[in-house]
Coordinates of C-alpha atoms and ligand atoms in Angstrom, one line a residue:
M655 CA 0.0 0.0 0.0
P656 CA 1.3 3.5 -0.7
F657 CA 2.3 5.8 2.3
E658 CA -0.3 8.4 3.3
N659 CA 2.5 11.0 2.8
G660 CA 3.2 9.8 -0.7
L661 CA 6.9 9.2 0.2
I662 CA 8.9 6.1 -0.6
D663 CA 10.7 5.8 2.7
L664 CA 13.4 3.0 2.8
R665 CA 15.3 4.2 5.9
S666 CA 13.9 1.4 8.0
D667 CA 10.8 -0.8 8.6
T668 CA 10.3 1.3 11.7
V669 CA 8.8 4.1 9.6
T670 CA 5.7 2.0 8.9
V671 CA 2.5 3.7 10.2
P672 CA -0.4 1.8 11.7
T673 CA -2.9 0.2 9.2
P674 CA -6.5 1.4 9.1
E675 CA -7.4 -1.9 10.9
M676 CA -4.9 -1.2 13.6
R677 CA -6.2 2.3 14.1
R678 CA -9.8 1.0 14.4
A679 CA -8.7 -1.6 16.9
M680 CA -6.8 1.0 18.9
A681 CA -9.8 3.2 19.1
A682 CA -12.0 0.4 20.2
A683 CA -9.5 -1.3 22.6
E684 CA -10.8 -2.5 26.0
V685 CA -8.3 -1.2 28.5
G686 CA -7.3 -1.2 32.2
D687 CA -4.3 -0.3 34.3
D688 CA -1.6 -2.7 33.1
V689 CA 0.6 -2.1 36.1
Y690 CA -2.2 -3.8 38.1
R691 CA -2.4 -6.3 35.2
D692 CA -6.0 -5.1 34.6
D693 CA -5.6 -4.4 30.9
P694 CA -7.3 -7.2 29.0
T695 CA -5.9 -6.2 25.6
V696 CA -2.3 -6.3 27.0
N697 CA -3.0 -9.6 28.7
R698 CA -4.2 -11.0 25.4
L699 CA -1.2 -9.7 23.5
E700 CA 1.2 -11.2 26.1
E701 CA -0.6 -14.6 25.9
R702 CA -0.4 -14.5 22.1
A703 CA 3.3 -13.6 22.1
A704 CA 4.1 -16.4 24.5
A705 CA 2.2 -18.9 22.4
L706 CA 3.9 -17.8 19.1
T707 CA 7.4 -18.1 20.7
G708 CA 6.6 -21.3 22.6
K709 CA 7.4 -19.7 26.0
A710 CA 5.4 -19.8 29.2
A711 CA 5.0 -16.0 29.5
A712 CA 5.6 -12.7 27.8
L713 CA 5.8 -9.0 28.7
F714 CA 4.8 -6.0 26.7
V715 CA 7.4 -3.2 26.7
P716 CA 7.7 0.1 24.9
S717 CA 10.8 -0.8 22.7
G718 CA 13.1 -3.5 21.6
T719 CA 16.0 -1.8 23.4
M720 CA 14.0 -2.0 26.7
A721 CA 13.2 -5.7 26.1
N722 CA 16.8 -6.5 25.5
L723 CA 17.8 -4.4 28.6
L724 CA 15.3 -6.2 30.8
A725 CA 16.5 -9.6 29.6
L726 CA 20.1 -8.6 30.3
M727 CA 19.1 -7.3 33.8
V728 CA 17.4 -10.6 34.6
H729 CA 20.1 -12.9 33.3
C730 CA 22.9 -10.9 35.1
A731 CA 20.9 -10.0 38.2
G732 CA 22.9 -9.5 41.3
H733 CA 26.2 -10.2 39.6
R734 CA 27.8 -6.8 38.7
G735 CA 30.9 -7.2 36.6
V736 CA 29.9 -10.4 34.8
E737 CA 30.4 -10.8 31.1
V738 CA 27.9 -11.2 28.3
I739 CA 29.0 -12.6 25.0
V740 CA 27.7 -10.5 22.1
G741 CA 28.4 -10.2 18.4
D742 CA 30.6 -7.4 17.1
K743 CA 27.8 -6.4 14.7
S744 CA 25.0 -6.9 17.3
H745 CA 22.4 -4.2 18.1
I746 CA 23.0 -4.8 21.8
Y747 CA 26.7 -4.1 21.5
L748 CA 26.6 -1.2 18.9
N749 CA 23.2 0.5 19.2
E750 CA 21.8 0.4 22.7
V751 CA 23.8 3.3 24.1
G752 CA 26.0 1.0 26.3
G753 CA 23.1 0.0 28.4
L754 CA 24.8 -3.3 29.1
A755 CA 27.6 -1.5 30.9
A756 CA 25.7 1.5 32.3
L757 CA 22.5 -0.1 33.4
V758 CA 23.2 -3.8 33.8
G759 CA 26.8 -3.4 35.2
A760 CA 28.1 -6.1 32.9
Q761 CA 30.8 -6.0 30.3
A762 CA 30.7 -7.2 26.8
A763 CA 32.9 -10.1 25.5
V764 CA 32.8 -9.3 21.8
V765 CA 32.9 -12.1 19.3
A766 CA 32.9 -11.6 15.5
N767 CA 29.6 -12.2 13.8
Q768 CA 30.1 -14.6 10.9
P769 CA 28.8 -13.6 7.4
D770 CA 25.8 -15.9 8.1
G771 CA 25.0 -13.8 11.2
S772 CA 26.0 -16.6 13.7
L773 CA 28.8 -16.5 16.2
G774 CA 31.7 -18.9 15.5
L775 CA 31.4 -21.7 18.1
A776 CA 35.2 -21.8 18.6
D777 CA 35.2 -18.0 19.2
V778 CA 32.4 -18.3 21.7
E779 CA 34.1 -21.1 23.5
A780 CA 37.3 -19.1 23.7
A781 CA 35.4 -16.1 25.1
I782 CA 33.9 -18.1 27.9
R783 CA 35.9 -17.4 31.0
A784 CA 37.7 -20.0 33.0
D785 CA 37.1 -20.1 36.7
D786 CA 39.9 -17.8 37.8
V787 CA 40.0 -15.2 40.6
H788 CA 41.1 -12.6 38.1
H789 CA 38.3 -13.1 35.6
P790 CA 34.8 -11.9 35.3
R791 CA 32.3 -14.7 35.2
T792 CA 30.5 -15.4 31.9
R793 CA 26.7 -15.4 32.3
L794 CA 25.0 -15.2 28.9
I795 CA 25.4 -15.5 25.1
C796 CA 23.3 -13.1 23.0
L797 CA 22.3 -13.9 19.4
E798 CA 20.4 -11.7 16.9
N799 CA 18.0 -13.1 14.3
T800 CA 17.6 -11.8 11.7
Q801 CA 21.1 -10.3 12.0
N802 CA 20.6 -6.7 10.8
I803 CA 24.2 -5.6 10.0
C804 CA 25.1 -8.9 8.3
G805 CA 22.5 -8.1 5.7
G806 CA 19.2 -9.0 7.5
V807 CA 20.4 -12.6 7.3
V808 CA 18.6 -15.5 8.9
V809 CA 20.8 -17.3 11.5
S810 CA 20.0 -20.9 10.9
P811 CA 18.2 -23.1 13.4
G812 CA 21.2 -25.4 13.3
A813 CA 23.6 -22.6 14.2
M814 CA 21.3 -21.5 17.0
A815 CA 21.0 -25.1 18.3
A816 CA 24.8 -25.4 18.3
T817 CA 25.2 -22.2 20.3
R818 CA 22.6 -23.3 22.8
A819 CA 24.2 -26.7 23.2
L820 CA 27.6 -25.0 23.9
A821 CA 25.9 -22.6 26.4
L822 CA 24.3 -25.6 28.2
R823 CA 27.6 -27.3 28.5
H824 CA 29.0 -24.3 30.2
G825 CA 26.0 -23.5 32.4
L826 CA 25.2 -20.3 30.4
K827 CA 21.9 -18.9 29.2
V828 CA 21.0 -17.7 25.7
H829 CA 19.1 -14.5 24.9
L830 CA 17.8 -13.9 21.4
D831 CA 17.4 -10.4 20.0
G832 CA 14.7 -11.2 17.6
A833 CA 13.7 -7.7 16.7
R834 CA 12.8 -9.2 13.2
L835 CA 12.2 -12.7 14.4
F836 CA 9.2 -13.2 12.1
N837 CA 11.1 -12.1 9.1
A838 CA 13.5 -14.9 9.9
A839 CA 10.6 -17.4 10.5
V840 CA 8.8 -16.4 7.2
A841 CA 12.1 -16.6 5.3
L842 CA 12.6 -20.1 6.7
G843 CA 9.0 -21.1 6.0
A844 CA 8.8 -22.3 9.6
P845 CA 7.2 -21.3 12.8
A846 CA 9.1 -18.9 15.0
T847 CA 9.5 -21.7 17.6
T848 CA 12.0 -23.3 15.2
L849 CA 14.3 -20.6 16.4
T850 CA 13.1 -19.6 19.8
Q851 CA 13.3 -23.1 21.2
H852 CA 17.1 -22.5 21.2
A853 CA 16.9 -19.5 23.5
D854 CA 16.1 -19.0 27.2
S855 CA 14.6 -15.5 26.5
V856 CA 13.6 -13.9 23.3
M857 CA 12.5 -10.4 22.4
F858 CA 10.7 -9.4 19.2
C859 CA 9.4 -6.1 17.9
L860 CA 5.9 -5.3 16.9
S861 CA 7.0 -1.8 15.6
K862 CA 9.2 -2.9 12.7
G863 CA 8.1 -5.0 9.8
L864 CA 4.9 -6.0 11.6
G865 CA 3.8 -2.3 11.4
A866 CA 2.5 -1.6 14.9
P867 CA 3.2 1.9 16.1
V868 CA 4.9 1.0 19.4
G869 CA 6.0 -2.0 21.4
S870 CA 8.1 -5.1 21.7
M871 CA 7.6 -8.4 23.5
L872 CA 10.0 -10.2 25.9
C873 CA 9.2 -13.9 26.2
G874 CA 10.5 -16.6 28.4
E875 CA 9.8 -18.8 31.4
A876 CA 7.3 -17.4 33.9
D877 CA 10.0 -16.6 36.6
L878 CA 12.1 -14.8 34.1
I879 CA 9.1 -12.7 33.0
D880 CA 8.0 -12.0 36.6
E881 CA 11.5 -10.6 37.2
A882 CA 11.5 -8.6 34.0
R883 CA 8.2 -7.1 35.0
R884 CA 9.8 -5.7 38.2
Y885 CA 12.8 -4.3 36.2
R886 CA 10.4 -2.8 33.7
K887 CA 8.8 -0.9 36.5
M888 CA 12.3 0.1 37.8
V889 CA 13.3 1.7 34.4
G890 CA 10.0 3.5 34.1
G891 CA 8.4 1.2 31.5
G892 CA 5.3 0.2 33.5
M893 CA 2.4 1.5 31.4
R894 CA -1.2 2.1 32.3
Q895 CA -4.0 1.8 29.7
A896 CA -1.5 0.3 27.3
G897 CA -4.2 -1.7 25.6
V898 CA -4.6 1.2 23.2
I899 CA -1.2 0.3 21.7
A900 CA -1.4 -3.4 22.4
A901 CA -4.5 -3.6 20.2
A902 CA -2.4 -2.7 17.2
G903 CA 0.1 -5.3 18.3
L904 CA -2.6 -8.0 18.2
I905 CA -3.5 -7.0 14.7
A906 CA 0.2 -7.1 13.8
L907 CA 0.5 -10.7 15.0
E908 CA -2.8 -11.7 13.4
H909 CA -2.4 -10.1 9.9
M910 CA 1.1 -8.8 9.3
I911 CA 3.3 -11.9 9.7
E912 CA 2.7 -13.8 6.5
R913 CA 2.8 -10.7 4.4
L914 CA 6.5 -10.2 5.4
E915 CA 7.2 -12.4 2.5
D916 CA 6.1 -9.6 0.2
D917 CA 8.8 -7.4 1.7
H918 CA 11.4 -10.1 1.1
V919 CA 10.3 -10.4 -2.6
N920 CA 10.5 -6.6 -2.9
A921 CA 14.0 -6.6 -1.4
R922 CA 15.1 -9.2 -3.9
R923 CA 13.5 -7.1 -6.7
L924 CA 15.4 -4.1 -5.5
A925 CA 18.7 -5.9 -5.3
A926 CA 18.2 -7.4 -8.8
G927 CA 17.4 -4.0 -10.3
L928 CA 20.4 -2.3 -8.7
A929 CA 22.9 -5.1 -9.3
D930 CA 24.0 -4.0 -12.8
L931 CA 24.2 -0.2 -12.1
P932 CA 27.6 1.3 -12.6
G933 CA 29.5 2.5 -9.5
L934 CA 27.6 0.5 -7.0
T935 CA 28.3 -2.8 -5.3
L936 CA 25.7 -4.8 -3.4
E937 CA 26.9 -6.3 -0.1
N938 CA 24.0 -8.8 -0.2
P939 CA 23.0 -9.4 -3.8
E940 CA 20.5 -12.0 -2.7
P941 CA 18.7 -10.6 0.3
Q942 CA 17.2 -13.2 2.6
T943 CA 14.8 -10.8 4.2
N944 CA 13.9 -7.1 3.9
M945 CA 17.3 -5.4 3.7
V946 CA 19.6 -4.4 0.8
Y947 CA 23.0 -3.1 1.7
L948 CA 25.1 -1.4 -0.9
Q949 CA 28.3 0.6 -1.3
L950 CA 29.0 3.3 -3.9
D951 CA 32.4 3.5 -5.5
P952 CA 34.2 6.5 -4.0
A953 CA 36.2 6.9 -7.2
R954 CA 33.1 8.1 -9.0
G955 CA 32.9 11.1 -6.6
I956 CA 29.2 10.6 -5.8
T957 CA 28.6 10.2 -2.1
G958 CA 25.7 8.7 -0.1
P959 CA 24.4 12.2 0.8
D960 CA 24.6 13.2 -2.9
V961 CA 22.3 10.3 -3.9
A962 CA 20.0 10.8 -0.9
E963 CA 19.5 14.5 -1.8
A964 CA 18.9 13.8 -5.5
L965 CA 16.3 11.1 -4.8
R966 CA 14.6 13.2 -2.1
G967 CA 13.4 15.4 -5.0
D968 CA 11.5 12.3 -6.3
G969 CA 9.9 11.6 -2.9
I970 CA 12.4 8.8 -2.1
V971 CA 13.7 9.0 1.5
L972 CA 17.1 7.2 2.3
D973 CA 19.4 7.2 5.2
P974 CA 22.9 7.6 3.7
G975 CA 26.3 6.6 5.1
P976 CA 29.3 8.3 3.6
Y977 CA 29.3 5.9 0.6
G978 CA 26.7 3.3 1.5
F979 CA 23.1 2.6 2.2
R980 CA 20.9 0.1 3.9
L981 CA 17.6 0.0 2.1
V982 CA 14.7 -1.6 4.0
T983 CA 11.5 -2.8 2.4
H984 CA 8.2 -2.9 4.4
A985 CA 4.5 -2.9 4.2
W986 CA 4.3 0.5 2.7
I987 CA 6.6 -0.2 -0.2
T988 CA 5.1 -1.6 -3.4
P989 CA 6.8 -3.2 -6.4
G990 CA 6.2 0.0 -8.3
D991 CA 8.0 2.0 -5.5
V992 CA 10.9 -0.4 -5.9
D993 CA 11.1 0.2 -9.6
Q994 CA 11.0 4.0 -9.0
V995 CA 14.0 3.7 -6.6
I996 CA 15.9 1.6 -9.1
A997 CA 15.2 4.3 -11.8
G998 CA 16.3 7.0 -9.3
F999 CA 19.6 5.3 -8.6
R1000 CA 20.2 4.7 -12.3
S1001 CA 19.6 8.3 -13.1
V1002 CA 21.8 9.7 -10.3
L1003 CA 24.7 7.3 -10.9
G1004 CA 24.5 7.9 -14.7
R1005 CA 25.1 11.6 -14.3
R1006 CA 28.4 13.1 -15.3
R1007 CA 30.5 14.5 -12.5
K1008 CA 32.8 17.5 -13.2
G1009 CA 35.8 16.2 -15.1
Q1010 CA 34.5 12.7 -15.1
V1011 CA 32.9 10.5 -17.8
C1012 CA 30.4 8.0 -16.5
E1013 CA 29.1 5.2 -18.5
G1014 CA 25.4 4.3 -18.4
Ligands
LIG1421 C1 18.3 -6.0 15.8 C2 17.7 -4.9 16.6 N1 17.5 -5.1 17.9 C3 16.9 -4.2 18.7 C4 16.4 -3.0 18.2 C5 15.9 -2.0 19.1 O1 14.5 -1.8 18.9 P1 13.9 -0.3 19.4 O2 14.2 0.6 18.3 O3 12.4 -0.7 19.4 O4 14.4 0.0 20.7 C6 16.6 -2.8 16.8 C7 16.1 -1.5 16.3 O5 16.2 -1.2 15.1 C8 17.2 -3.8 16.0 O6 17.4 -3.6 14.7

């Protein structure tokens, strides 16, 4: 469907606005004070999220960052100075404002993400601390699926199972940052439990490709979620008549999961259309989910901001790096929009720069 504002916005799947059905459900939502657990809509959403991830319980929180933070707080509780194994390209390590250090009191043991998004087992094993008076204790391994910076790749159930088996051998827990869990599940053609069974806790976002305006879910065993509920209150995330937003989340889980496949098809269409343009290299020529990463050739003298500015004139909104882009497809991007973006890139990259001859 086209955006209400007429723009083709590929900055992220977080730019999606609620569907008309979501807005109707929000207006009609039955609500109560959720801190007293009196909000029937939130309670229904939490039950549904727990069922979809195969966990005993779930907690509705305002953001993915908060869901990850609460999981880290619970897994590390009462043990300041412990270590958490994270990927070097993980959102928890790179993009959560150092909450692991500042708010959890733990330090990151950073392991390289492999191109398939997983963490190398030998690297993880090497990062697990021996019992030594000098060392912090390792508590937790964090995985991310889909792995955003590795190209929105799906970490395979096999890789997740192997990481979990390693964790179990060392008495560690596994947390899954599944901000885009359902993109991974849809790409696999399997239920989300195929992945979540290999984690002790899992968070997923309603506010990304699923299109809800606000909210993420933390799912796990009942004790873990009870503790997370207390930490949610501590960090100011206890919400009152939150059913107003949970109602959109329920619609997202009912109607927006299967259609994620359309976003994946559009990402592949976008990659295929951009692949042959001069001066551009795709980092993931065959996108597995809804992200296309590309780099411009600096030798051509056209920067990411140059391209973004030129395409903005055509109503195309991009988030440029110095010479690169992450383009994200979502519910408000149509195949026609994709074709317009390809045409826009072709036109900008085909322009002559001062003193330069560009082919095509
Ligand atoms: C992989 C991943 N994890 C966590 C988050 C955090 O979600 P939020 O923006 O809701 O805090 C994001 C956000 O883009 C993400 O991409």
